[in-house]
Tab-separated table of C-alpha atoms in Angstrom:
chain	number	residue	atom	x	y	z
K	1	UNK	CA	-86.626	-46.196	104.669
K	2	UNK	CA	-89.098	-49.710	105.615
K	3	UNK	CA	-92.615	-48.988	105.697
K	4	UNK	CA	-95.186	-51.041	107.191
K	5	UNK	CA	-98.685	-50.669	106.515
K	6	UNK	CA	-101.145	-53.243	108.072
K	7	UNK	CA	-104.544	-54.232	107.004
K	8	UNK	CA	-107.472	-56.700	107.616
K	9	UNK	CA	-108.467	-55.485	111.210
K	10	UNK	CA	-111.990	-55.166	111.915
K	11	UNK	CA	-115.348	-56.344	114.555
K	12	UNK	CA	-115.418	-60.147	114.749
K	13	UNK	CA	-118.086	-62.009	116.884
K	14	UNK	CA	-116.199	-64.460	119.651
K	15	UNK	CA	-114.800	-67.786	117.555
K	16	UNK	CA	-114.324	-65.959	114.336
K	17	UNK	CA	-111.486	-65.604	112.330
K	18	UNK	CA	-109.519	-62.441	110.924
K	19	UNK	CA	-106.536	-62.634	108.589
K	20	UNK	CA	-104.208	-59.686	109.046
K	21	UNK	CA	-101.625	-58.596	106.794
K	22	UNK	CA	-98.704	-56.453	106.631
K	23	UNK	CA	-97.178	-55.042	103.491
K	24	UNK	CA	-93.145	-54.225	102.947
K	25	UNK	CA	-91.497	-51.648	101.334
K	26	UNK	CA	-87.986	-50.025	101.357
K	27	UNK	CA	-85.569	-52.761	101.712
K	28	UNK	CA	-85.114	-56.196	101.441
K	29	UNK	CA	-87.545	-58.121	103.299
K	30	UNK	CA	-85.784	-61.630	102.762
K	31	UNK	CA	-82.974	-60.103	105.620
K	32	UNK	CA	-85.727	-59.114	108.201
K	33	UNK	CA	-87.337	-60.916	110.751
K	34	UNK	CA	-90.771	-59.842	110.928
K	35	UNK	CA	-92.832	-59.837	114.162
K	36	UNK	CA	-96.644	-59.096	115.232
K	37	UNK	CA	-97.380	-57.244	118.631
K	38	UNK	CA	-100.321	-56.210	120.016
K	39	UNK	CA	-101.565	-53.409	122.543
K	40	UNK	CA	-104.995	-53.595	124.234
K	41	UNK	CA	-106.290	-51.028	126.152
K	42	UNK	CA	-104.434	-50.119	129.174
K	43	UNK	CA	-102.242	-52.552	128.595
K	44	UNK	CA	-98.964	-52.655	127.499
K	45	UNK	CA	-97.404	-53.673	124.099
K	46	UNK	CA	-97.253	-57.968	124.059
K	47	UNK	CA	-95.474	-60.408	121.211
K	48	UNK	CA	-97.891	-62.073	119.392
K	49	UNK	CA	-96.018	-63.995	116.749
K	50	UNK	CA	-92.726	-63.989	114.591
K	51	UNK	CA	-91.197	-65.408	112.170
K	52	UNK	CA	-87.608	-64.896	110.958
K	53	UNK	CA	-86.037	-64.712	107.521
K	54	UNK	CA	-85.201	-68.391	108.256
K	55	UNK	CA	-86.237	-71.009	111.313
K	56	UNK	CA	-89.243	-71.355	112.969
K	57	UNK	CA	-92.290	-69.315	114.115
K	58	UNK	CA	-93.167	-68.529	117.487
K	59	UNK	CA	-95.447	-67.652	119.090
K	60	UNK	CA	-97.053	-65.914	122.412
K	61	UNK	CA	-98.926	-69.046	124.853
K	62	UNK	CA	-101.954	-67.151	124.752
K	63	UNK	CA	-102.647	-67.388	120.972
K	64	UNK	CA	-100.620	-70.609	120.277
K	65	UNK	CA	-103.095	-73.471	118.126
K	66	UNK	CA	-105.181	-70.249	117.733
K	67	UNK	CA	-102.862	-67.710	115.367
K	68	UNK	CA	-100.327	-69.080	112.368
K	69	UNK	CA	-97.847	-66.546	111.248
K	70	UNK	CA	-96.483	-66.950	107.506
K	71	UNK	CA	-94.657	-65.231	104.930
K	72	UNK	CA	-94.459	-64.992	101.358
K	73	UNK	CA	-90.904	-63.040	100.341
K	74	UNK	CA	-92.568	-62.940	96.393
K	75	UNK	CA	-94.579	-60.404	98.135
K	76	UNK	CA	-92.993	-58.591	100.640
K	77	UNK	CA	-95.892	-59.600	103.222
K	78	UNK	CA	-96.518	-60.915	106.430
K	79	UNK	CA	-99.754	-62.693	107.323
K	80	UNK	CA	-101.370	-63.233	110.746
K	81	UNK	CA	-104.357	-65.919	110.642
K	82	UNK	CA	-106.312	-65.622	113.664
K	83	UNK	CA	-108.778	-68.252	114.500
K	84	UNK	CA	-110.976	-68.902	117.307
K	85	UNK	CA	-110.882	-65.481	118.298
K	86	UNK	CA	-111.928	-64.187	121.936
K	87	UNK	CA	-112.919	-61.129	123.517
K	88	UNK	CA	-109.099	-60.939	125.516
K	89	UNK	CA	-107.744	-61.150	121.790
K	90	UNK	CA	-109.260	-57.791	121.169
K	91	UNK	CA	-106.113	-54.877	120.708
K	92	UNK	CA	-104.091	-52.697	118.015
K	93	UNK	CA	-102.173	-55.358	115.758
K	94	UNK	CA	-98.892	-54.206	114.751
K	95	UNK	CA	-96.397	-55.306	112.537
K	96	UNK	CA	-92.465	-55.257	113.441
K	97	UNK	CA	-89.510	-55.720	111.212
K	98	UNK	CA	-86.186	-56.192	112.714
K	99	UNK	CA	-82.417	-56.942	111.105
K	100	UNK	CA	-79.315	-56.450	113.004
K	101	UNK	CA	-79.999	-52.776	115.083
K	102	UNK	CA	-82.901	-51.857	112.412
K	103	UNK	CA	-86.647	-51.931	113.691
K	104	UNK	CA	-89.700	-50.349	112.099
K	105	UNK	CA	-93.415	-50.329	113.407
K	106	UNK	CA	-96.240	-50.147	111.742
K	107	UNK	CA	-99.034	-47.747	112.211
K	108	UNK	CA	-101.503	-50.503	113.692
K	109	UNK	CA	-104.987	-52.103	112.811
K	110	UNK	CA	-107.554	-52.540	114.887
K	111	UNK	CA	-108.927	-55.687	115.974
K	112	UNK	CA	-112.049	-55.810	117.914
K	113	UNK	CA	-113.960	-59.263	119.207
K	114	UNK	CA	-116.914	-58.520	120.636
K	115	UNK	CA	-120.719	-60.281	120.513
């Protein structure tokens, strides 16, 4: 069974940065695309970024220039660098894995961006 377990959410002042990350575990991540959404309040669940086991990232118009996406399959992690952060980026982070009819969420993290 995949498990998902993000961390590195947390209170940022507007213009900050925040590095998320989302650990592995269960199968092999090499085979999974792997995906961050994120869910603000009242709002509902948006794309934020992804990256697949191979090709190129992509990401939502809101954070793109802002928010890089990697990988490291060594590690069985996803990363999400956020930069230049803004109130309107504030929302639960989640992480998404998906191969073939397989998906898996995460339980969330927190990010907050407030002065």
């Amino acid at each position: 069974q995949v498990q998902l377990v993000e961390s590195g959410g947390g209170l940022v002042h507007p213009g900050g940065s925040l590095r998320l990350s989302c650990e592995f575990s269960g199968s092999d991540f090499r085979f999974y695309a792997m995906n961050w959404y994120r869910q603000a309040p009242g709002k509902q669940r948006e794309h934020v970024a992804s990256i697949p086991s191979l090709g190129r990232t992509n990401y939502a118009d809101s954070v793109k220039g802002r928010f890089t996406i990697s990988r490291d399959n060594a590690k069985n992690t996803v990363s999400l660098r956020m930069n230049s952060l803004k109130p309107e980026d504030t929302a639960v982070y989640y992480c998404y894995a998906q191969r073939l009819g397989d998906e898996y969420w995460g339980q969330g993290t927190q990010v907050t961006v407030s002065s």
